Short mmCIF file of C-alpha atoms and ligand atoms in Angstrom, two decimals:
data_model
loop_
_atom_site.label_atom_id
_atom_site.label_comp_id
_atom_site.label_asym_id
_atom_site.label_seq_id
_atom_site.Cartn_x
_atom_site.Cartn_y
_atom_site.Cartn_z
CA UNK A 1 29.14 110.90 62.62
CA UNK A 2 32.56 109.09 64.79
CA UNK A 3 34.14 109.35 67.87
CA UNK A 4 37.60 108.89 69.18
CA UNK A 5 39.39 105.71 69.15
CA UNK A 6 42.73 104.19 70.55
CA UNK A 7 44.63 101.36 69.44
CA UNK A 8 47.73 100.19 68.18
CA UNK A 9 49.01 99.89 64.39
CA UNK A 10 51.60 99.14 62.20
CA UNK A 11 52.48 101.61 59.99
CA UNK A 12 54.47 99.99 57.40
CA UNK A 13 55.73 96.54 57.13
CA UNK A 14 59.00 96.88 58.42
CA UNK A 15 58.05 99.30 61.53
CA UNK A 16 57.23 98.36 64.87
CA UNK A 17 53.72 98.95 66.02
CA UNK A 18 52.82 101.78 67.79
CA UNK A 19 49.86 103.87 69.11
CA UNK A 20 47.90 105.05 66.74
CA UNK A 21 44.40 107.60 67.24
CA UNK A 22 41.54 106.86 64.86
CA UNK A 23 37.98 107.13 64.67
CA UNK A 24 34.74 104.76 65.01
CA UNK A 25 31.68 105.10 64.03
CA UNK A 26 29.03 106.21 66.08
CA UNK A 27 26.66 102.99 66.47
CA UNK A 28 23.25 102.67 63.60
CA UNK A 29 19.98 101.21 64.51
CA UNK A 30 22.01 97.72 64.40
CA UNK A 31 24.95 98.27 65.96
CA UNK A 32 26.59 96.74 69.37
CA UNK A 33 29.54 99.15 70.71
CA UNK A 34 32.22 97.14 73.06
CA UNK A 35 34.33 97.89 74.86
CA UNK A 36 37.10 95.37 74.38
CA UNK A 37 38.85 93.58 77.47
CA UNK A 38 41.03 90.80 75.42
CA UNK A 39 42.61 90.54 72.20
CA UNK A 40 44.47 87.30 70.89
CA UNK A 41 47.27 87.48 68.62
CA UNK A 42 46.94 85.11 65.53
CA UNK A 43 49.68 84.36 63.07
CA UNK A 44 47.65 86.08 60.47
CA UNK A 45 47.89 89.28 62.14
CA UNK A 46 51.33 89.30 61.90
CA UNK A 47 51.60 87.78 57.87
CA UNK A 48 49.16 91.32 57.77
CA UNK A 49 50.92 93.62 59.81
CA UNK A 50 54.47 92.69 57.90
CA UNK A 51 52.54 92.40 54.55
CA UNK A 52 52.98 89.17 53.90
CA UNK A 53 50.23 88.60 51.51
CA UNK A 54 49.30 91.19 48.97
CA UNK A 55 47.09 93.90 49.58
CA UNK A 56 47.96 95.64 53.42
CA UNK A 57 46.57 98.89 53.89
CA UNK A 58 48.24 101.02 56.21
CA UNK A 59 47.67 102.04 58.96
CA UNK A 60 46.86 98.51 60.22
CA UNK A 61 45.29 97.76 63.38
CA UNK A 62 45.10 93.83 63.58
CA UNK A 63 42.91 91.94 66.19
CA UNK A 64 40.02 89.54 65.36
CA UNK A 65 39.89 87.53 68.71
CA UNK A 66 38.39 89.85 70.72
CA UNK A 67 36.33 89.87 73.55
CA UNK A 68 34.97 93.10 75.49
CA UNK A 69 31.88 94.17 77.43
CA UNK A 70 28.60 96.08 75.66
CA UNK A 71 28.97 99.80 76.44
CA UNK A 72 25.90 100.70 74.60
CA UNK A 73 23.67 99.06 71.73
CA UNK A 74 21.46 100.98 68.61
CA UNK A 75 18.07 101.34 68.74
CA UNK A 76 17.17 97.99 66.67
CA UNK A 77 19.22 95.78 68.87
CA UNK A 78 17.35 93.45 71.45
CA UNK A 79 19.78 90.45 71.57
CA UNK A 80 22.46 92.22 73.76
CA UNK A 81 22.16 94.52 76.45
CA UNK A 82 24.61 96.92 77.66
CA UNK A 83 26.83 94.88 80.30
CA UNK A 84 26.73 91.99 78.77
CA UNK A 85 30.12 89.46 77.44
CA UNK A 86 30.34 89.49 73.74
CA UNK A 87 32.93 88.54 71.12
CA UNK A 88 33.51 89.35 67.59
CA UNK A 89 35.67 87.66 65.57
CA UNK A 90 37.43 87.26 61.81
CA UNK A 91 34.18 88.89 60.28
CA UNK A 92 32.19 91.92 60.97
CA UNK A 93 30.03 92.29 57.59
CA UNK A 94 29.04 90.29 54.40
CA UNK A 95 26.53 90.67 52.02
CA UNK A 96 23.80 88.54 53.90
CA UNK A 97 22.19 87.20 50.55
CA UNK A 98 24.32 85.26 48.30
CA UNK A 99 23.68 81.61 48.70
CA UNK A 100 26.91 81.58 51.08
CA UNK A 101 25.57 84.07 53.46
CA UNK A 102 21.42 82.43 53.06
CA UNK A 103 23.75 78.90 54.53
CA UNK A 104 25.47 81.07 57.23
CA UNK A 105 28.44 80.31 55.41
CA UNK A 106 29.06 84.48 55.76
CA UNK A 107 32.88 83.31 55.23
CA UNK A 108 32.76 82.44 51.50
CA UNK A 109 30.36 85.55 50.65
CA UNK A 110 30.18 85.57 47.31
CA UNK A 111 29.10 88.90 46.13
CA UNK A 112 31.12 91.45 47.83
CA UNK A 113 33.69 88.87 50.40
CA UNK A 114 33.18 89.23 53.74
CA UNK A 115 34.47 91.81 55.74
CA UNK A 116 37.35 91.36 57.48
CA UNK A 117 37.29 92.91 61.18
CA UNK A 118 40.62 94.28 60.18
CA UNK A 119 41.95 95.39 56.47
CA UNK A 120 38.58 95.13 55.00
CA UNK A 121 36.27 97.75 52.71
CA UNK A 122 34.90 99.89 55.98
CA UNK A 123 30.78 99.66 54.52
CA UNK A 124 29.96 102.59 56.54
CA UNK A 125 32.81 105.42 57.30
CA UNK A 126 34.73 103.92 53.81
CA UNK A 127 38.90 103.21 54.32
CA UNK A 128 39.34 100.38 55.48
CA UNK A 129 38.39 98.48 58.64
CA UNK A 130 40.66 98.70 62.20
CA UNK A 131 40.96 95.67 64.73
CA UNK A 132 40.90 94.76 67.78
CA UNK A 133 43.83 96.17 68.99
CA UNK A 134 42.13 98.99 70.23
CA UNK A 135 39.83 100.25 73.40
CA UNK A 136 36.42 99.68 71.44
CA UNK A 137 35.07 98.72 68.24
CA UNK A 138 31.65 98.95 66.78
CA UNK A 139 29.85 95.91 64.95
CA UNK A 140 26.41 94.95 62.92
CA UNK A 141 25.08 92.54 66.03
CA UNK A 142 24.73 90.30 62.98
CA UNK A 143 28.62 89.54 63.85
CA UNK A 144 28.40 89.95 67.31
CA UNK A 145 28.85 86.45 69.76
CA UNK A 146 27.35 85.46 72.99
CA UNK A 147 30.01 84.33 75.51
CA UNK A 148 29.04 81.96 78.14
CA UNK A 149 31.95 81.22 79.94
CA UNK A 150 32.99 82.88 83.71
CA UNK A 151 34.54 85.70 83.37
CA UNK A 152 37.76 84.72 85.28
CA UNK A 153 38.11 82.76 82.01
CA UNK A 154 37.92 85.73 79.44
CA UNK A 155 41.49 86.19 78.59
CA UNK A 156 41.75 82.48 77.68
CA UNK A 157 38.36 82.47 75.61
CA UNK A 158 39.35 85.41 73.22
CA UNK A 159 41.24 82.78 70.90
CA UNK A 160 38.98 80.86 70.44
CA UNK A 161 37.02 83.34 67.69
CA UNK A 162 39.67 82.72 65.31
CA UNK A 163 41.84 79.72 66.59
CA UNK A 164 38.67 77.96 68.10
CA UNK A 165 36.46 78.16 64.63
CA UNK A 166 39.14 77.38 62.28
CA UNK A 167 39.49 74.13 64.04
CA UNK A 168 35.64 73.20 65.09
CA UNK A 169 34.50 74.06 61.32
CA UNK A 170 36.56 71.50 59.44
CA UNK A 171 36.53 68.70 62.28
CA UNK A 172 32.83 69.01 61.95
CA UNK A 173 32.51 69.24 58.59
CA UNK A 174 34.46 66.16 57.94
CA UNK A 175 32.23 64.68 60.91
CA UNK A 176 35.51 63.70 63.27
CA UNK A 177 34.26 61.64 65.88
CA UNK A 178 34.64 58.29 67.91
CA UNK A 179 36.68 55.36 66.19
CA UNK A 180 38.43 57.76 63.61
CA UNK A 181 42.18 58.65 64.13
CA UNK A 182 43.35 62.33 63.45
CA UNK A 183 46.81 64.37 62.63
CA UNK A 184 47.03 68.31 64.31
CA UNK A 185 49.95 69.27 62.30
CA UNK A 186 51.51 72.71 63.93
CA UNK A 187 51.20 72.91 67.97
CA UNK A 188 50.67 76.82 68.09
CA UNK A 189 47.76 79.10 68.21
CA UNK A 190 45.45 77.23 66.04
CA UNK A 191 47.04 73.73 66.25
CA UNK A 192 46.66 73.64 70.12
CA UNK A 193 42.59 74.34 69.58
CA UNK A 194 42.39 71.64 66.88
CA UNK A 195 43.86 69.12 70.01
CA UNK A 196 41.82 70.10 72.47
CA UNK A 197 38.39 70.14 69.96
CA UNK A 198 39.18 66.88 68.33
CA UNK A 199 40.03 64.84 71.39
CA UNK A 200 36.42 66.76 72.68
CA UNK A 201 34.60 65.44 69.54
CA UNK A 202 35.70 61.81 70.58
CA UNK A 203 38.31 61.40 68.22
CA UNK A 204 42.32 59.71 68.84
CA UNK A 205 44.23 62.70 67.94
CA UNK A 206 48.27 62.37 67.28
CA UNK A 207 49.98 65.83 66.87
CA UNK A 208 52.91 66.25 64.20
CA UNK A 209 55.58 68.55 64.83
CA UNK A 210 58.93 70.44 64.83
CA UNK A 211 59.07 71.25 67.92
CA UNK A 212 60.25 67.44 70.09
CA UNK A 213 59.97 69.84 73.39
CA UNK A 214 56.32 70.11 73.21
CA UNK A 215 55.50 66.18 73.73
CA UNK A 216 54.74 66.99 76.90
CA UNK A 217 51.78 69.42 76.57
CA UNK A 218 50.50 67.97 73.21
CA UNK A 219 49.63 64.96 75.89
CA UNK A 220 48.40 67.06 78.70
CA UNK A 221 45.98 69.02 75.36
CA UNK A 222 44.55 65.29 74.63
CA UNK A 223 46.67 63.78 72.34
CA UNK A 224 47.93 60.23 72.20
CA UNK A 225 51.53 61.15 71.07
CA UNK A 226 53.51 63.86 69.17
CA UNK A 227 55.14 62.57 66.45
CA UNK A 228 58.28 64.82 65.00
CA UNK A 229 57.66 65.27 61.80
CA UNK A 230 61.64 65.78 60.85
CA UNK A 231 61.51 62.33 62.20
CA UNK A 232 61.39 59.66 58.70
CA UNK A 233 60.91 56.51 60.74
CA UNK A 234 58.41 57.65 63.42
CA UNK A 235 56.79 59.38 60.16
CA UNK A 236 56.77 55.82 58.44
CA UNK A 237 55.80 54.39 61.76
CA UNK A 238 52.27 56.41 60.90
CA UNK A 239 51.55 55.53 56.95
CA UNK A 240 48.44 54.92 55.79
CA UNK A 241 46.59 55.19 59.29
CA UNK A 242 44.73 58.54 59.61
CA UNK A 243 41.35 59.23 58.62
CA UNK A 244 41.68 63.22 58.74
CA UNK A 245 44.82 65.59 58.98
CA UNK A 246 44.54 69.27 60.23
CA UNK A 247 47.49 71.27 58.88
CA UNK A 248 47.96 74.61 60.73
CA UNK A 249 51.80 75.03 59.87
CA UNK A 250 52.24 78.70 58.81
CA UNK A 251 55.18 78.32 56.44
CA UNK A 252 55.68 76.92 53.23
CA UNK A 253 56.56 72.94 53.35
CA UNK A 254 56.18 69.31 51.92
CA UNK A 255 52.68 68.13 52.32
CA UNK A 256 53.72 64.86 50.53
CA UNK A 257 55.05 63.77 53.90
CA UNK A 258 51.43 64.27 55.26
CA UNK A 259 49.12 62.82 52.49
CA UNK A 260 51.30 59.43 52.39
CA UNK A 261 49.81 59.00 56.24
CA UNK A 262 45.86 59.09 55.14
CA UNK A 263 44.02 55.96 54.78
CA UNK A 264 42.50 55.15 51.26
CA UNK A 265 40.13 57.95 51.15
CA UNK A 266 41.46 60.33 54.04
CA UNK A 267 41.70 64.13 53.77
CA UNK A 268 44.40 66.47 54.46
CA UNK A 269 42.89 69.83 55.38
CA UNK A 270 45.03 73.20 55.35
CA UNK A 271 44.24 76.14 57.33
CA UNK A 272 47.87 77.86 57.09
CA UNK A 273 48.32 80.67 54.44
CA UNK A 274 52.19 80.82 53.97
CA UNK A 275 53.72 84.02 52.53
CA UNK A 276 55.28 81.90 49.58
CA UNK A 277 53.73 78.50 48.13
CA UNK A 278 53.90 74.92 49.50
CA UNK A 279 56.43 72.81 46.87
CA UNK A 280 53.26 70.75 44.38
CA UNK A 281 52.13 67.35 46.14
CA UNK A 282 52.60 64.27 44.57
CA UNK A 283 49.75 63.45 42.12
CA UNK A 284 50.47 59.83 42.44
CA UNK A 285 49.97 59.79 46.31
CA UNK A 286 46.55 61.35 46.09
CA UNK A 287 45.32 59.18 42.92
CA UNK A 288 45.93 55.89 44.14
CA UNK A 289 44.31 55.81 47.21
CA UNK A 290 41.52 58.38 46.51
CA UNK A 291 42.82 60.86 49.44
CA UNK A 292 42.21 64.59 48.95
CA UNK A 293 43.92 67.70 49.91
CA UNK A 294 41.53 70.52 51.07
CA UNK A 295 41.41 74.30 52.78
CA UNK A 296 39.11 75.70 54.78
CA UNK A 297 38.49 79.13 56.06
CA UNK A 298 37.26 80.66 59.80
CA UNK A 299 33.90 79.43 60.05
CA UNK A 300 30.11 80.91 59.74
CA UNK A 301 28.63 83.15 62.53
CA UNK A 302 26.11 80.43 63.57
CA UNK A 303 28.91 78.10 63.98
CA UNK A 304 30.73 80.24 65.76
CA UNK A 305 28.17 80.23 68.35
CA UNK A 306 27.60 76.60 68.34
CA UNK A 307 31.25 76.00 68.62
CA UNK A 308 31.54 79.07 71.78
CA UNK A 309 28.69 76.89 73.59
CA UNK A 310 30.55 73.46 72.44
CA UNK A 311 33.80 74.91 74.53
CA UNK A 312 31.24 75.86 77.32
CA UNK A 313 30.03 72.80 77.73
CA UNK A 314 33.40 70.97 77.14
CA UNK A 315 35.17 73.64 79.45
CA UNK A 316 37.77 74.37 76.79
CA UNK A 317 39.94 77.76 76.43
CA UNK A 318 42.77 78.50 75.42
CA UNK A 319 46.55 78.18 76.80
CA UNK A 320 47.14 81.58 76.73
CA UNK A 321 50.48 84.42 77.66
CA UNK A 322 49.12 86.99 78.53
CA UNK A 323 51.05 90.34 77.08
CA UNK A 324 51.02 94.33 77.05
CA UNK A 325 49.87 96.27 74.17
CA UNK A 326 53.64 97.23 73.90
CA UNK A 327 55.10 94.17 74.07
CA UNK A 328 53.15 93.01 70.63
CA UNK A 329 56.61 92.71 68.43
CA UNK A 330 58.30 90.45 70.89
CA UNK A 331 55.48 88.34 70.31
CA UNK A 332 55.20 88.72 66.52
CA UNK A 333 59.23 87.82 66.50
CA UNK A 334 58.42 84.64 68.85
CA UNK A 335 55.44 83.64 66.71
CA UNK A 336 57.68 83.36 64.02
CA UNK A 337 59.76 80.75 65.77
CA UNK A 338 57.28 79.15 67.04
CA UNK A 339 57.40 79.77 70.74
CA UNK A 340 53.93 80.56 71.58
CA UNK A 341 52.39 78.69 74.51
CA UNK A 342 49.74 78.80 72.46
CA UNK A 343 48.02 81.77 72.35
CA UNK A 344 49.35 85.21 72.87
CA UNK A 345 46.52 87.45 74.41
CA UNK A 346 46.75 91.48 74.91
CA UNK A 347 44.95 93.05 78.03
CA UNK A 348 43.61 95.76 76.75
CA UNK A 349 43.99 97.83 80.01
CA UNK A 350 47.74 98.41 79.04
CA UNK A 351 46.71 100.05 76.06
CA UNK A 352 45.98 103.16 78.29
CA UNK A 353 49.50 102.68 79.66
CA UNK A 354 50.64 102.34 76.33
CA UNK A 355 48.70 104.50 73.67
P1 NAP O 401 50.95 79.35 65.45
O1 NAP O 401 50.25 80.02 66.37
O2 NAP O 401 52.59 80.55 65.03
O3 NAP O 401 51.42 78.29 64.70
C1 NAP O 401 51.90 77.74 63.98
C2 NAP O 401 52.54 76.48 64.33
O4 NAP O 401 52.91 76.15 62.72
C3 NAP O 401 54.11 76.56 64.99
O5 NAP O 401 53.83 76.85 66.65
C4 NAP O 401 55.33 75.52 64.52
O6 NAP O 401 54.62 74.47 65.43
C5 NAP O 401 54.69 75.33 63.02
N1 NAP O 401 55.58 75.84 62.43
C6 NAP O 401 55.84 76.93 62.18
N2 NAP O 401 56.81 77.04 61.38
C7 NAP O 401 56.51 76.18 60.82
C8 NAP O 401 58.00 75.69 59.71
N3 NAP O 401 58.73 76.56 58.91
N4 NAP O 401 57.66 74.29 59.40
C9 NAP O 401 57.04 73.56 60.25
N5 NAP O 401 55.98 73.64 61.35
C10 NAP O 401 55.90 75.18 61.49
O7 NAP O 401 49.79 80.09 63.74
P2 NAP O 401 48.14 80.14 63.95
O8 NAP O 401 47.96 81.68 64.62
O9 NAP O 401 48.12 79.10 64.29
O10 NAP O 401 48.01 80.15 62.46
C11 NAP O 401 48.64 79.16 61.65
C12 NAP O 401 48.43 79.79 59.88
O11 NAP O 401 47.00 79.47 59.89
C13 NAP O 401 48.87 80.80 59.52
O12 NAP O 401 49.57 81.08 58.28
C14 NAP O 401 47.96 81.53 59.91
O13 NAP O 401 47.75 82.88 59.19
C15 NAP O 401 46.76 81.08 59.31
N6 NAP O 401 45.13 80.71 59.85
C16 NAP O 401 44.11 80.58 58.80
C17 NAP O 401 42.86 80.34 59.03
C18 NAP O 401 41.94 79.89 57.79
O14 NAP O 401 40.61 80.45 58.32
N7 NAP O 401 42.56 79.18 57.52
C19 NAP O 401 42.63 81.22 60.61
C20 NAP O 401 43.19 81.53 60.82
C21 NAP O 401 44.42 81.80 60.79
P3 NAP O 401 55.26 73.65 65.48
O15 NAP O 401 56.64 73.91 66.65
O16 NAP O 401 54.54 72.00 66.69
O17 NAP O 401 55.78 72.48 64.65
ZN1 ZN O 402 42.98 85.05 63.35
#
């Protein structure tokens, strides 16, 4: 059985998003029904809606940085109650049994792959999943997060559900902490959370940016300085000095310029998934200093809860610009230009007027 939902969808790669009516499943025993209050706008939403990656199913309702209020729960749900403030991130299901799921790394599910909050195979209704640019969502309790922040901060909490965990997870995995020099490449949605979290973990943080005008913000967010990545002299001054670099750039670019800044045994972890591949990195830069280029995908559910609790403890939220649902295409266009300070968040009340 289903009930009607309202959302905003891309009908094709080259058409603007528009109001879209669809069906959500009625809650099963383990499900939580969530009225969506706010949804962050991730660059992955844009990549998917505009079919920059292969495999977008249309109509596509993006959105995987969801904060909302529990409207109802299934009979087997004990951890959540009506009225609770909760979050949903990039995943709504996984096999639950493979080694990765068993270790709480559901994002690396080895059998079915995790089910994306949007554009994934809907395990109950068939077809594909619809995300958070909508009035409500029905999610298995295992993929619902508790939000401990003040209610006044909820819009700025939404981006933690993707940008927060995607930066927190690799910073933890590569054991970033005091005494380390850490670089964050690209000061956008992911990047600005990377700065805040790495600084809260005690690292000395530098931002690499193509936008010199973001320097004051970078320092306010917790960085020592902003290095203009297109300025060879500024880059050279930091050669061989970084323990770890987190690269959030959403477009194809030269990786060698950043690898050269790593110390011996340093790692640069890639988060961005550009439409076109990066030029192949120079092998000599890696082997002569045992440097590594790695990748990292969001984070598991338990780690997402840990990140949310860390952000409460350290008083961290995103810097956001609130938009109405109908402004989504303008927001995407600004995101392509790097003109985001530093995450757009949709006030889902605006859906009523827009839909
Ligand atoms: P975003 O807000 O648009 O930020 C990306 C930043 O990269 C921009 O603000 C800009 O910063 C820099 N940049 C953009 N184009 C550039 C270019 N041509 N050359 C150099 N720098 C450029 O995007 P986001 O939401 O943070 O997402 C970043 C990427 O991560 C996307 O590809 C997204 O799909 C991916 N992502 C991956 C995961 C994962 O699990 N690995 C999760 C979420 C998102 P400056 O102005 O400072 O240069
Ligand atoms: Zn995302």
